[in-house]
PDB file of C-alpha atoms in Angstrom:
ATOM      1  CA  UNK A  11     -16.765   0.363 -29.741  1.00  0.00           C
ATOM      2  CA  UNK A  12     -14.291   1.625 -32.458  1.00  0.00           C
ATOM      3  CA  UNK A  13     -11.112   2.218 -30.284  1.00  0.00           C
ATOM      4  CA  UNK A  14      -9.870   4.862 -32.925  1.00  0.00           C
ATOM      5  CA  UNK A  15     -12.686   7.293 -32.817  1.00  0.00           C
ATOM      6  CA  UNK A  16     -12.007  10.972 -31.656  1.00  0.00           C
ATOM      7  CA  UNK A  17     -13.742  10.653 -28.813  1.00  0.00           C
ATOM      8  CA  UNK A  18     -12.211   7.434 -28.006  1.00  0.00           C
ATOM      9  CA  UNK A  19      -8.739   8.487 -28.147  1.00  0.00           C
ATOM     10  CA  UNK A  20      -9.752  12.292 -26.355  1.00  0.00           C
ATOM     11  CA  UNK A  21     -10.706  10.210 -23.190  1.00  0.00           C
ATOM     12  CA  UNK A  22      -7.604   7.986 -23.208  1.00  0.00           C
ATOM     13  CA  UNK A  23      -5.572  11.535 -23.452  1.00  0.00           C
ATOM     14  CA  UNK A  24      -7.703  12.772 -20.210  1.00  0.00           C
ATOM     15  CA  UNK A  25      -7.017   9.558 -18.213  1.00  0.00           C
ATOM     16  CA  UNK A  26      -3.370   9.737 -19.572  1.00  0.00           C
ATOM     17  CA  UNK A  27      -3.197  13.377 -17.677  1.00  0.00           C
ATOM     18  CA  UNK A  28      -5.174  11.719 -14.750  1.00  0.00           C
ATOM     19  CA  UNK A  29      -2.209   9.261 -14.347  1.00  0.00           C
ATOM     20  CA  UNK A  30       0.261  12.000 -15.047  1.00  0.00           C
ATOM     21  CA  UNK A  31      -0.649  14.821 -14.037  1.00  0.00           C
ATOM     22  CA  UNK A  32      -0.613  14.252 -10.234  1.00  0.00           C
ATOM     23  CA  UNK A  33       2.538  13.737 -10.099  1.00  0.00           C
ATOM     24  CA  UNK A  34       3.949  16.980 -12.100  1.00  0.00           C
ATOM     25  CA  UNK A  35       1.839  18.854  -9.570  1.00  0.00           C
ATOM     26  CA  UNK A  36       3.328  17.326  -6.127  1.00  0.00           C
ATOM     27  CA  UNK A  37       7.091  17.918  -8.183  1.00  0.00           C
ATOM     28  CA  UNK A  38       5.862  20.922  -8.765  1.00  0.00           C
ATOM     29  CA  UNK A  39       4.286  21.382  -5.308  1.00  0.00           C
ATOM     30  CA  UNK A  40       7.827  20.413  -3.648  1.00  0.00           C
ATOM     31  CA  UNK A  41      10.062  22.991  -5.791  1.00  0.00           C
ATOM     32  CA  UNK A  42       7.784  25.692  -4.777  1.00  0.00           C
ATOM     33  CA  UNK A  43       7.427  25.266  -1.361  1.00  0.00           C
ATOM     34  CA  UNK A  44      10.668  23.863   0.241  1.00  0.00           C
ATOM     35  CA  UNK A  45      14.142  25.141   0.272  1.00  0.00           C
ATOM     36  CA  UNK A  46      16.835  23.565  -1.355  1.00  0.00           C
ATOM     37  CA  UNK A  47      19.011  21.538   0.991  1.00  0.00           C
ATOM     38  CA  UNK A  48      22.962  22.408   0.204  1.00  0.00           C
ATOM     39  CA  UNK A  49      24.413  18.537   1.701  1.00  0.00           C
ATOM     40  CA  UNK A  50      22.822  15.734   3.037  1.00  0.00           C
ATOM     41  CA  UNK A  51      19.445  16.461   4.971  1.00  0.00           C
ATOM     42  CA  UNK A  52      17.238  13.110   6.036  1.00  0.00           C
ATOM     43  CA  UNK A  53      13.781  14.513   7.620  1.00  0.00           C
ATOM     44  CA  UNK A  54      10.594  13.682   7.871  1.00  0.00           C
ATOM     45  CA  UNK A  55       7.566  14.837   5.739  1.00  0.00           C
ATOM     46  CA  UNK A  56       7.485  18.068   4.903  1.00  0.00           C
ATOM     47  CA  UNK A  57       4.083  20.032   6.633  1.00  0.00           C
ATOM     48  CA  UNK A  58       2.573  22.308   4.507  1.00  0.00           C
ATOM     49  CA  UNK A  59      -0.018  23.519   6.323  1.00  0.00           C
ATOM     50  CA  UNK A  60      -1.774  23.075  10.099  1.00  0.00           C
ATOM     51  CA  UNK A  61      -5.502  22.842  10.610  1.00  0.00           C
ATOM     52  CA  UNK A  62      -6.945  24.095  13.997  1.00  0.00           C
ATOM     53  CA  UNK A  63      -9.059  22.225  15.635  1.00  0.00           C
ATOM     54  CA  UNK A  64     -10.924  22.379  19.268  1.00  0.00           C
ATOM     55  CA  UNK A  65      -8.217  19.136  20.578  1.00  0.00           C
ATOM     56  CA  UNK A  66      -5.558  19.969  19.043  1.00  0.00           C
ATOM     57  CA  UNK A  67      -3.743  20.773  15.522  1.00  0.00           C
ATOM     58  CA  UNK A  68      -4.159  18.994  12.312  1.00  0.00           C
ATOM     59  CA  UNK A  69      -0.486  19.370  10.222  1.00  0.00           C
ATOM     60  CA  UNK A  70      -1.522  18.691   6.118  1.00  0.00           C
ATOM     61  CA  UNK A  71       1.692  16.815   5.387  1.00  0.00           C
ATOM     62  CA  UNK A  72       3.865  15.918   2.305  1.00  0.00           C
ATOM     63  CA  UNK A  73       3.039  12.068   3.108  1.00  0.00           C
ATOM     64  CA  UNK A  74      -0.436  12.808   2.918  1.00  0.00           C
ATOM     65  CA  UNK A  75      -0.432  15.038   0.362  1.00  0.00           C
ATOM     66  CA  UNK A  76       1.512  12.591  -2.155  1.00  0.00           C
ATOM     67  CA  UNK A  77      -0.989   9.756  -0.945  1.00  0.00           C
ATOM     68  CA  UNK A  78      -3.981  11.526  -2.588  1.00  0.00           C
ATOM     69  CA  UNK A  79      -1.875  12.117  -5.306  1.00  0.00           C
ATOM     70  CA  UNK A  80      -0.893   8.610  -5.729  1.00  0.00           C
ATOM     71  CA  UNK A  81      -4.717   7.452  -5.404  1.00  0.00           C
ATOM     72  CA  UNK A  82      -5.669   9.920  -8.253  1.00  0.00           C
ATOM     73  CA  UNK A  83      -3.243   7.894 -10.549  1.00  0.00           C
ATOM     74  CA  UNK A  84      -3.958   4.576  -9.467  1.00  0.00           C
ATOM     75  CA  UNK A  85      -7.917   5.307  -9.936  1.00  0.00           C
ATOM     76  CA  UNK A  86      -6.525   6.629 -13.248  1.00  0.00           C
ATOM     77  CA  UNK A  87      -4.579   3.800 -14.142  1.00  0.00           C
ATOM     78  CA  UNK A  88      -7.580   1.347 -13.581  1.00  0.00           C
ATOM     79  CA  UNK A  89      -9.738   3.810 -15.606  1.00  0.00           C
ATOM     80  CA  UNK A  90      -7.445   3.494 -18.208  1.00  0.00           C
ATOM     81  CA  UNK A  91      -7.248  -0.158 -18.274  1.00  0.00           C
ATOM     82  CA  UNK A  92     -10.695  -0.550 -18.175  1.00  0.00           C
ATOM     83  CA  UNK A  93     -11.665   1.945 -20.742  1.00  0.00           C
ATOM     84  CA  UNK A  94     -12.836   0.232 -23.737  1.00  0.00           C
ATOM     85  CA  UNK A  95     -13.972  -2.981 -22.729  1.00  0.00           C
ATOM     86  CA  UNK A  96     -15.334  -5.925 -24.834  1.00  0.00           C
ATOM     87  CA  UNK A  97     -16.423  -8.908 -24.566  1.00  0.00           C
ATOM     88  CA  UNK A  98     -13.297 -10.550 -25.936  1.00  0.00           C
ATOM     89  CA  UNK A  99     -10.197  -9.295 -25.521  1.00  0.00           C
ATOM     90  CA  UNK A 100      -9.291  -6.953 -28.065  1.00  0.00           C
ATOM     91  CA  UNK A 101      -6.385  -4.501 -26.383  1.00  0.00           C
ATOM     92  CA  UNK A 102      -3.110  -4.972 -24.721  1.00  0.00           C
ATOM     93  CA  UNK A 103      -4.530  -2.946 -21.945  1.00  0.00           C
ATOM     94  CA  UNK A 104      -7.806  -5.289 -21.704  1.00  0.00           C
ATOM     95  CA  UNK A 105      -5.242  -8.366 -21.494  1.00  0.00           C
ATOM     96  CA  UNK A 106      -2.839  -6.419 -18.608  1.00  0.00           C
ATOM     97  CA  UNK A 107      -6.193  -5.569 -16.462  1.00  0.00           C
ATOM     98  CA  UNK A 108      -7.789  -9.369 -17.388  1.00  0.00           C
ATOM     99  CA  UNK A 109      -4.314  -9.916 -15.905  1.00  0.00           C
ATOM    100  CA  UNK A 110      -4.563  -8.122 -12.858  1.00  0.00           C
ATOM    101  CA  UNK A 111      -7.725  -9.243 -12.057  1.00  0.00           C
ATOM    102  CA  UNK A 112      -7.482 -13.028 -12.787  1.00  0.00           C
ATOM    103  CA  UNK A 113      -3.907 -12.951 -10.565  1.00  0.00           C
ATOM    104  CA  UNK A 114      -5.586 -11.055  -7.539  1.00  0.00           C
ATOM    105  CA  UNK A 115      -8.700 -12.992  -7.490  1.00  0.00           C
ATOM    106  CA  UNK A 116      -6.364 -16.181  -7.438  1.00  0.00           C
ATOM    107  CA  UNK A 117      -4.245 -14.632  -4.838  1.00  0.00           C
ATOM    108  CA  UNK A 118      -7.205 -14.243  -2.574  1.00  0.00           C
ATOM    109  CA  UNK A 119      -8.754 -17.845  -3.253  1.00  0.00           C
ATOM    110  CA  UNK A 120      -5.220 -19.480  -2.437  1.00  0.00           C
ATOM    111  CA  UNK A 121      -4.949 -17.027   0.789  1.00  0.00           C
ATOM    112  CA  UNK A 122      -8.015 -16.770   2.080  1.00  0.00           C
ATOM    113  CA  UNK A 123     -10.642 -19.263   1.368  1.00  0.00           C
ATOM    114  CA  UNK A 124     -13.085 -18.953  -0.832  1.00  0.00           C
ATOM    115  CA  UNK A 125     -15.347 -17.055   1.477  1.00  0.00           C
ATOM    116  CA  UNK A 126     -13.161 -13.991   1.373  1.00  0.00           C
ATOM    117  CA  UNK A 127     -13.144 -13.963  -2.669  1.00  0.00           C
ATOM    118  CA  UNK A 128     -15.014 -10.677  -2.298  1.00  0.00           C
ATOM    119  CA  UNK A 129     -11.879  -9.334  -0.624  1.00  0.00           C
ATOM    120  CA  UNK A 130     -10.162  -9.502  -4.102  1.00  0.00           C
ATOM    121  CA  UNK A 131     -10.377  -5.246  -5.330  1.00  0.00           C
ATOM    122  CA  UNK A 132      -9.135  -4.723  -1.280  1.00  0.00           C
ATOM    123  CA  UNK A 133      -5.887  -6.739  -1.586  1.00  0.00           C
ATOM    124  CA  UNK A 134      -5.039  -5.289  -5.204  1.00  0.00           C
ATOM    125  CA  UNK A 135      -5.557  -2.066  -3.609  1.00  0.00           C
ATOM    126  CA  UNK A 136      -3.503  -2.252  -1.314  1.00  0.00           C
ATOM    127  CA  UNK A 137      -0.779  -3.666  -3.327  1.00  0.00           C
ATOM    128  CA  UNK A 138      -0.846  -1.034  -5.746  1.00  0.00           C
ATOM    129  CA  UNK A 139      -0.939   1.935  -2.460  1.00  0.00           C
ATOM    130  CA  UNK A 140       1.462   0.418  -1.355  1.00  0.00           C
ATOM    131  CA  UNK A 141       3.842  -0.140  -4.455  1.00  0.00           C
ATOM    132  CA  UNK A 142       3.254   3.082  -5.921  1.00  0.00           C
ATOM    133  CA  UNK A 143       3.890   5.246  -2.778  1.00  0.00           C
ATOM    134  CA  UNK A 144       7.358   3.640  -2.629  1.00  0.00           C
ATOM    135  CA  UNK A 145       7.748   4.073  -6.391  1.00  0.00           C
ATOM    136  CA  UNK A 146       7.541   8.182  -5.593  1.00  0.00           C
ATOM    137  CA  UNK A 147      11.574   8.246  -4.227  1.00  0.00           C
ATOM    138  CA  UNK A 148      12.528   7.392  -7.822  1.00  0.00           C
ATOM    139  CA  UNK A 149      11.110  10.706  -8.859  1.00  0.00           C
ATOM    140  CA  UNK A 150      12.206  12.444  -5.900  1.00  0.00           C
ATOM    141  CA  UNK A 151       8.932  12.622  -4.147  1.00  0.00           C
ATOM    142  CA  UNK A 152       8.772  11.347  -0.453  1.00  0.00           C
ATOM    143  CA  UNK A 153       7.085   8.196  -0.307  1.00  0.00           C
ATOM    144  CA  UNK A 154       3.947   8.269   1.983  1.00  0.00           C
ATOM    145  CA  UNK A 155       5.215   4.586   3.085  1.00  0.00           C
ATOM    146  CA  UNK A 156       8.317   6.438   4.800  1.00  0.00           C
ATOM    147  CA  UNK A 157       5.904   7.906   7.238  1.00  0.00           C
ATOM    148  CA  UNK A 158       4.799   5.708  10.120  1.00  0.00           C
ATOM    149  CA  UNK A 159       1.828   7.526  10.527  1.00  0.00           C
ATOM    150  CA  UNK A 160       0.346   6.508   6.832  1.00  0.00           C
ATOM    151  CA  UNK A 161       1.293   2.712   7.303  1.00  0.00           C
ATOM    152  CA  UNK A 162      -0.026   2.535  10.543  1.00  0.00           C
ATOM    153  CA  UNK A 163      -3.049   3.680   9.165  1.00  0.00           C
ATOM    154  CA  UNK A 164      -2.987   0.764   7.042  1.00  0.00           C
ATOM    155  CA  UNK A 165      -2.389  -1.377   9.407  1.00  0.00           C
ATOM    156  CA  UNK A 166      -5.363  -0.098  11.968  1.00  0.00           C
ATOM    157  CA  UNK A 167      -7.804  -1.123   9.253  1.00  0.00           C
ATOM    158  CA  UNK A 168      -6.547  -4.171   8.898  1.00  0.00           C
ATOM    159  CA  UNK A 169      -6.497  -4.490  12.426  1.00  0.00           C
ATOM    160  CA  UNK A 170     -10.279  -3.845  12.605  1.00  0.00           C
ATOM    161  CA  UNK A 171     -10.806  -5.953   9.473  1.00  0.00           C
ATOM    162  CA  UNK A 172      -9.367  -8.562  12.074  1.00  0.00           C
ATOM    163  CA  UNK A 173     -11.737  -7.764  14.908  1.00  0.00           C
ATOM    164  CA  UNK A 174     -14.786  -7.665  12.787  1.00  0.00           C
ATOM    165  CA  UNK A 175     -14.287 -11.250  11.705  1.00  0.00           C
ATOM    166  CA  UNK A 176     -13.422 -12.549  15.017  1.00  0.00           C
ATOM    167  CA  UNK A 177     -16.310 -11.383  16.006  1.00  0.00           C
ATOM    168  CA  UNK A 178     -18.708 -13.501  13.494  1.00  0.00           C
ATOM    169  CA  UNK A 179     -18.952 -15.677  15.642  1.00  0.00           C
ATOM    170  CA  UNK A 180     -20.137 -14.130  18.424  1.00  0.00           C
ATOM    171  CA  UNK A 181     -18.747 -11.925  21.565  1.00  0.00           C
ATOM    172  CA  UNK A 182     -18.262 -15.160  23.409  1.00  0.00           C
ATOM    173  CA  UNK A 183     -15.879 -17.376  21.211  1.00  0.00           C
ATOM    174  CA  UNK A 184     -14.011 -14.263  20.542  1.00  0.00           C
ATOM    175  CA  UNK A 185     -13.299 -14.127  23.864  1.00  0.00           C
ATOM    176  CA  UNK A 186     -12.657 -17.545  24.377  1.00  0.00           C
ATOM    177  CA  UNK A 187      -9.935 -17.723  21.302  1.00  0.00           C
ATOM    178  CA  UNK A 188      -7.561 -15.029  24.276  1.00  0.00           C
ATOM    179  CA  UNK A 189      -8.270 -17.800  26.697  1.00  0.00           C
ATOM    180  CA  UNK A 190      -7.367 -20.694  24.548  1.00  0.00           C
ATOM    181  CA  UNK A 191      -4.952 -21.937  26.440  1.00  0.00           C
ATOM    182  CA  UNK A 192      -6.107 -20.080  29.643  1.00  0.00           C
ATOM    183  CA  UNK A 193      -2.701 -19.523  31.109  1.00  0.00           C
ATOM    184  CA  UNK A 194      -1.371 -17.694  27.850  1.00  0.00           C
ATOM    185  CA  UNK A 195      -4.381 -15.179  28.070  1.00  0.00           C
ATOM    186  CA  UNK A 196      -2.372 -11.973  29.048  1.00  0.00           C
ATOM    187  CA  UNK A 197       0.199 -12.947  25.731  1.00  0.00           C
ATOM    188  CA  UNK A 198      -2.576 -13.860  23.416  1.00  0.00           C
ATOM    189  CA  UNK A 199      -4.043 -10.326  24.160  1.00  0.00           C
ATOM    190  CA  UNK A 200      -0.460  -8.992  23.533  1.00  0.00           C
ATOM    191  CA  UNK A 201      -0.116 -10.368  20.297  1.00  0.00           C
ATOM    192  CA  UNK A 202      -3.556  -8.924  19.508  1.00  0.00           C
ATOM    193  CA  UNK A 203      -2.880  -5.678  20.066  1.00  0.00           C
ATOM    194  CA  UNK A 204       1.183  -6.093  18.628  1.00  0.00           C
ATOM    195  CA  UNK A 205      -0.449  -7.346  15.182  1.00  0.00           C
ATOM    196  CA  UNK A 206      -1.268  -3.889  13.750  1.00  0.00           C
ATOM    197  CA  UNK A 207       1.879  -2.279  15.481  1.00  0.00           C
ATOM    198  CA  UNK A 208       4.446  -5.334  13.687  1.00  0.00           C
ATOM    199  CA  UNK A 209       2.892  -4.730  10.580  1.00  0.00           C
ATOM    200  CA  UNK A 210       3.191  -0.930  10.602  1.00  0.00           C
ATOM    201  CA  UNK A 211       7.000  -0.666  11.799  1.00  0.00           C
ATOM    202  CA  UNK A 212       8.015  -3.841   9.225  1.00  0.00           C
ATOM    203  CA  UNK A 213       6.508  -1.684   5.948  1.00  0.00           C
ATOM    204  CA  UNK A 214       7.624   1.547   7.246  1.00  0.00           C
ATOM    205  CA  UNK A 215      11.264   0.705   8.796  1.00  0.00           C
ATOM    206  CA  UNK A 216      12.136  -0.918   5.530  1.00  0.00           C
ATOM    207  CA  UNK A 217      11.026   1.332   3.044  1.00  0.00           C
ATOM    208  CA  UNK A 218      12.843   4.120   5.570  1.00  0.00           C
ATOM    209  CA  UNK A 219      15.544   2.173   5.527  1.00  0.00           C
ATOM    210  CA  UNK A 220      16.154   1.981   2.346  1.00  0.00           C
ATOM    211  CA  UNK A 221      15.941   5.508   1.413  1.00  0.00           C
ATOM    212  CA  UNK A 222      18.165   6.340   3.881  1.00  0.00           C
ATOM    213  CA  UNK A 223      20.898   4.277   3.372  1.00  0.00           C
ATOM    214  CA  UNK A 224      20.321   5.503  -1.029  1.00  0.00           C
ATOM    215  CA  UNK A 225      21.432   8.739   0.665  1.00  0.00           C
ATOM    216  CA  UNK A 226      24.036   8.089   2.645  1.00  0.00           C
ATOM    217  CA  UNK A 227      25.778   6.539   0.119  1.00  0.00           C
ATOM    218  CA  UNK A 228      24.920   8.640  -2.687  1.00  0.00           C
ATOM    219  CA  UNK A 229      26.706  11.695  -0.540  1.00  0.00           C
ATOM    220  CA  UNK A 230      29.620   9.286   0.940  1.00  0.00           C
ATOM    221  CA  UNK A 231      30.565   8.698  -3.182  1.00  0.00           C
ATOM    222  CA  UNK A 232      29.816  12.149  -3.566  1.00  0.00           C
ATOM    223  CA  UNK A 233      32.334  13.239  -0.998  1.00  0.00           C
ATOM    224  CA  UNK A 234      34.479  10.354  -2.049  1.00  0.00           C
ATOM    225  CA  UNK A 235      34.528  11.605  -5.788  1.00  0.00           C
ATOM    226  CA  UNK A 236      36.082  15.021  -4.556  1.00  0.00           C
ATOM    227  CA  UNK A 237      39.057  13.512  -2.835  1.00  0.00           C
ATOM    228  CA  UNK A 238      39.994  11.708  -6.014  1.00  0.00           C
ATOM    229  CA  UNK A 239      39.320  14.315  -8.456  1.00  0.00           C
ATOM    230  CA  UNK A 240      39.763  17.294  -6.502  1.00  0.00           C
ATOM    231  CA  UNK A 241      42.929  18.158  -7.271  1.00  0.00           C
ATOM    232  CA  UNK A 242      41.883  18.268 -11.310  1.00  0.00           C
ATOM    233  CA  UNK A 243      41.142  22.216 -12.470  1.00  0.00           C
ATOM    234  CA  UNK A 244      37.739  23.321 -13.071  1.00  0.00           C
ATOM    235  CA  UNK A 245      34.480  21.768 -13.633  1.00  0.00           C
ATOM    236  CA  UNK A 246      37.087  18.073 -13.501  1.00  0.00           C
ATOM    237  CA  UNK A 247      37.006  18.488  -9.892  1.00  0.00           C
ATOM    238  CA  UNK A 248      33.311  19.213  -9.329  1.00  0.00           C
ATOM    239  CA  UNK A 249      32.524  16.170 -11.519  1.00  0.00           C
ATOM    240  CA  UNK A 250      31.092  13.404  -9.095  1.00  0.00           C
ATOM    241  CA  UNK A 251      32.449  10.398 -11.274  1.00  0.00           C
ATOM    242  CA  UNK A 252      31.853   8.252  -8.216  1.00  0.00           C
ATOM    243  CA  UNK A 253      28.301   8.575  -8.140  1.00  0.00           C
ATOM    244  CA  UNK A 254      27.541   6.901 -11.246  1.00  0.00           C
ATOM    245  CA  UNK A 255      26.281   3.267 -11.250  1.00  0.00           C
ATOM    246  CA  UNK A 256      26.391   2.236  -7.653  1.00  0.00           C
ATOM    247  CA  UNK A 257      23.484   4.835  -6.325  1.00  0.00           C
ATOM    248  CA  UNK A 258      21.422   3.582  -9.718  1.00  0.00           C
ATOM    249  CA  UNK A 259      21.829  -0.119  -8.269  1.00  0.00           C
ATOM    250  CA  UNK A 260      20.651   0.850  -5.054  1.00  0.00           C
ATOM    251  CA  UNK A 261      17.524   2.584  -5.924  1.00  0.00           C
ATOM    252  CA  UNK A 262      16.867  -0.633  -8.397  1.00  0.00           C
ATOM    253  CA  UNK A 263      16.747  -2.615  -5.266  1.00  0.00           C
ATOM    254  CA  UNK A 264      15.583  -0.363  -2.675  1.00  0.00           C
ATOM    255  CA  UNK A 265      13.304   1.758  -4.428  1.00  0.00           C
ATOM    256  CA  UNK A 266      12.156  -0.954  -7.132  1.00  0.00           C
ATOM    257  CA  UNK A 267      12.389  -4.415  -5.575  1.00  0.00           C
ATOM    258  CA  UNK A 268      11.988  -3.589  -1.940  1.00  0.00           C
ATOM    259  CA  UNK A 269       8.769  -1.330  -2.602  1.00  0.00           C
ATOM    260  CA  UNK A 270       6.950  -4.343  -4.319  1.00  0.00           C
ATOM    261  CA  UNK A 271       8.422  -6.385  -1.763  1.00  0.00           C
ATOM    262  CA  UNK A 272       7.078  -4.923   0.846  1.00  0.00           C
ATOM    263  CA  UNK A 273       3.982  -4.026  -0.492  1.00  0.00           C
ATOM    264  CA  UNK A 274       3.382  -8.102  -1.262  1.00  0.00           C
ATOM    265  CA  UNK A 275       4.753  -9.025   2.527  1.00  0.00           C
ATOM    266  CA  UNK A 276       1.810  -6.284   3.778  1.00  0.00           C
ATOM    267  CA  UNK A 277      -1.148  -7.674   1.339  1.00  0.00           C
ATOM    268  CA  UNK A 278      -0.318 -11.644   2.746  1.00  0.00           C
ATOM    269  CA  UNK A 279      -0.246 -10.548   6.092  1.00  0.00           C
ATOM    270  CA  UNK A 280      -3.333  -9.069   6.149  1.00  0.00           C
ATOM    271  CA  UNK A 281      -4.587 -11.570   3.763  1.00  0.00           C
ATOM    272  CA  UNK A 282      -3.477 -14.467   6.525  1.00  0.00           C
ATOM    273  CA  UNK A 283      -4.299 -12.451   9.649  1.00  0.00           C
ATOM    274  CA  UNK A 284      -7.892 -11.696   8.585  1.00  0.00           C
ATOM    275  CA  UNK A 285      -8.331 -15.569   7.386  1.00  0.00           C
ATOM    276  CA  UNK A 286      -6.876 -16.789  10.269  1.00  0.00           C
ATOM    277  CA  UNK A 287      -9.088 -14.802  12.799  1.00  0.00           C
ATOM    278  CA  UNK A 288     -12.397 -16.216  11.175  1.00  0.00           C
ATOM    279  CA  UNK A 289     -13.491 -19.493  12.986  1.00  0.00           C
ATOM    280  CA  UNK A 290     -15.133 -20.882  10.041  1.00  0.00           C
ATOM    281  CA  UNK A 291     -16.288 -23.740  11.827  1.00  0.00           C
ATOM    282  CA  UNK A 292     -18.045 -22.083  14.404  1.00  0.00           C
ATOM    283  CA  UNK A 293     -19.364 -19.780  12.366  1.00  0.00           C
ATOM    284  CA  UNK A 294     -21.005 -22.414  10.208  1.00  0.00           C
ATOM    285  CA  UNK A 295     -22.255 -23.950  13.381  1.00  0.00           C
ATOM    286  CA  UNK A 296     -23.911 -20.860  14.477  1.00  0.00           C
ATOM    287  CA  UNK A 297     -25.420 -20.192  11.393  1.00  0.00           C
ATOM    288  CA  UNK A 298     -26.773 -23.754  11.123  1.00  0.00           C
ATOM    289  CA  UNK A 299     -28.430 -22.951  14.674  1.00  0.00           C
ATOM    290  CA  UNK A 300     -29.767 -19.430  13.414  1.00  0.00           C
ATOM    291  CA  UNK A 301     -31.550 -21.789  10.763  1.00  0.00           C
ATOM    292  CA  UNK A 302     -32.898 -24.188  12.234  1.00  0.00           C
ATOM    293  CA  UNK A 303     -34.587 -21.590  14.797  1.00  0.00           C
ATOM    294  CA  UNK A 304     -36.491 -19.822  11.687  1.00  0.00           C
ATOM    295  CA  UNK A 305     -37.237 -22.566   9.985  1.00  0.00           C
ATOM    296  CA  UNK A 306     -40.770 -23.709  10.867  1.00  0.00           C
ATOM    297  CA  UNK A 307     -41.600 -26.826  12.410  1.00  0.00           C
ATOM    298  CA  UNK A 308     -43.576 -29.515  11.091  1.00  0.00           C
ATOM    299  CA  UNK A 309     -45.495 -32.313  12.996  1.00  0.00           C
TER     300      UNK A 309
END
């Protein structure tokens, strides 16, 4: 394929504005539909809209608004990446996706086993979700992981990700793995049921966390900035001096390096959980019986 053909280069521009463009509009989306907050204001997301429905209301919310958004760039990001493919490496962006691939395959092998290496696309999925939704603060976006409901999501499917595997092996090991040992049967079902709720309040309370304290100290220097300077005439005294550098560091580390933290911490526990809930063993066993039962027998 000759990568500098019109046509070539008018679909890179398109997936370009597929990666782009989804964000302009929820910036754009945000300016036009919420009021400007004069101080400090920490909320949750932002409800455009509510749904009726015979149970009860459905609220369309900023967090799940800005999730949609952030899938339409990620599917345009891997469009991107992928556009133009040879056999042999020819691109910078066929190296970064050869990349991507070859590091979330491995990730999965080392994890998992290698008979979850199908579960490779999942897991790089959810990393990117999950990195990208935190990623939105730094363009003043709310970040879908700041909402409890979004992450527990999440971690619901992974939770019946979980379930489904346990049960490979049949209805009766999986409830003989609660009873193993017998008198820790009321805590193993516990910790069944806490698995999806730990993960969900560990992703959400620290990216929360994060952008809270970013704002509480971004309006403490703020304040800070007009004792010092507030005696100095005119704009001088407006000037928030204080504020520059320290709220910068902050959102490196809470926006940047917490975000892909905790969007690594949720792929390896639901790499580990699912893995660990498949008795491999007995699943082998049973299929070897399943086998043996269809196979014909010879005199």
């Amino acid at each position: 394929m000759n990568t500098k053909s019109k046509l070539f280069r008018l679909v890179d521009l398109c997936l370009l504005g597929m990666i782009l463009l989804p964000l302009v509009a929820g910036i754009a989306l945000q300016v036009l539909t919420q009021p400007v907050s004069g101080g400090l204001e920490i909320s949750g997301a932002y409800i455009y809209c509510t749904i009726p429905l015979p149970f009860q209301e459905l609220p369309i919310t900023e967090s799940q608004v800005n999730s949609w958004l952030v899938m339409v760039s990620v599917l345009g990001l891997c469009l991107y990446l992928t556009h133009g493919l040879a056999p042999k490496a020819q691109t910078r962006r066929q190296l970064a996706a050869e990349w991507i691939v070859e590091k979330a395959d491995g990730l999965v092998r080392q994890n998992m086993g290698e008979y979850f290496k199908g579960f490779a696309p999942f897991i790089a999925a959810i990393l990117a979700l999950s990195a990208f939704s935190s990623l939105l603060s730094l363009i003043g976006l709310y970040p879908p992981t700041s909402d409890l409901n979004v992450v527990g999501g999440w971690a619901l499917l992974v939770f019946f990700l979980i379930t489904f595997y346990r049960f490979k092996a049949g209805p009766v090991q999986y409830l003989k793995a609660f009873a193993d040992p017998p008198l820790l049967a009321p805590l193993n079902v516990i910790s069944e049921v806490a698995t999806p709720v730990s993960m969900a309040f560990r992703h959400y309370g620290n990216v929360l966390s994060g952008s809270i304290i970013s704002a509480l100290v971004a309006t403490a220097l703020q304040g800070l900035s007009a004792i010092v300077l507030g005696w100095l005439p005119g704009v001088l005294g407006q000037f928030p001096l204080l504020q520059i550098g320290l709220p910068a560091i902050l959102s490196v580390y809470f926006d940047l390096f917490s975000g892909y933290l905790q969007a690594f911490i949720f792929a390896m526990l639901t790499m580990l959980y699912v893995a660990g809930a498949f008795p491999a063993d007995v699943y082998a066993q049973r299929q070897a019986r399943k086998q043996r039962k269809t196979q014909p027998h010879t005199n």
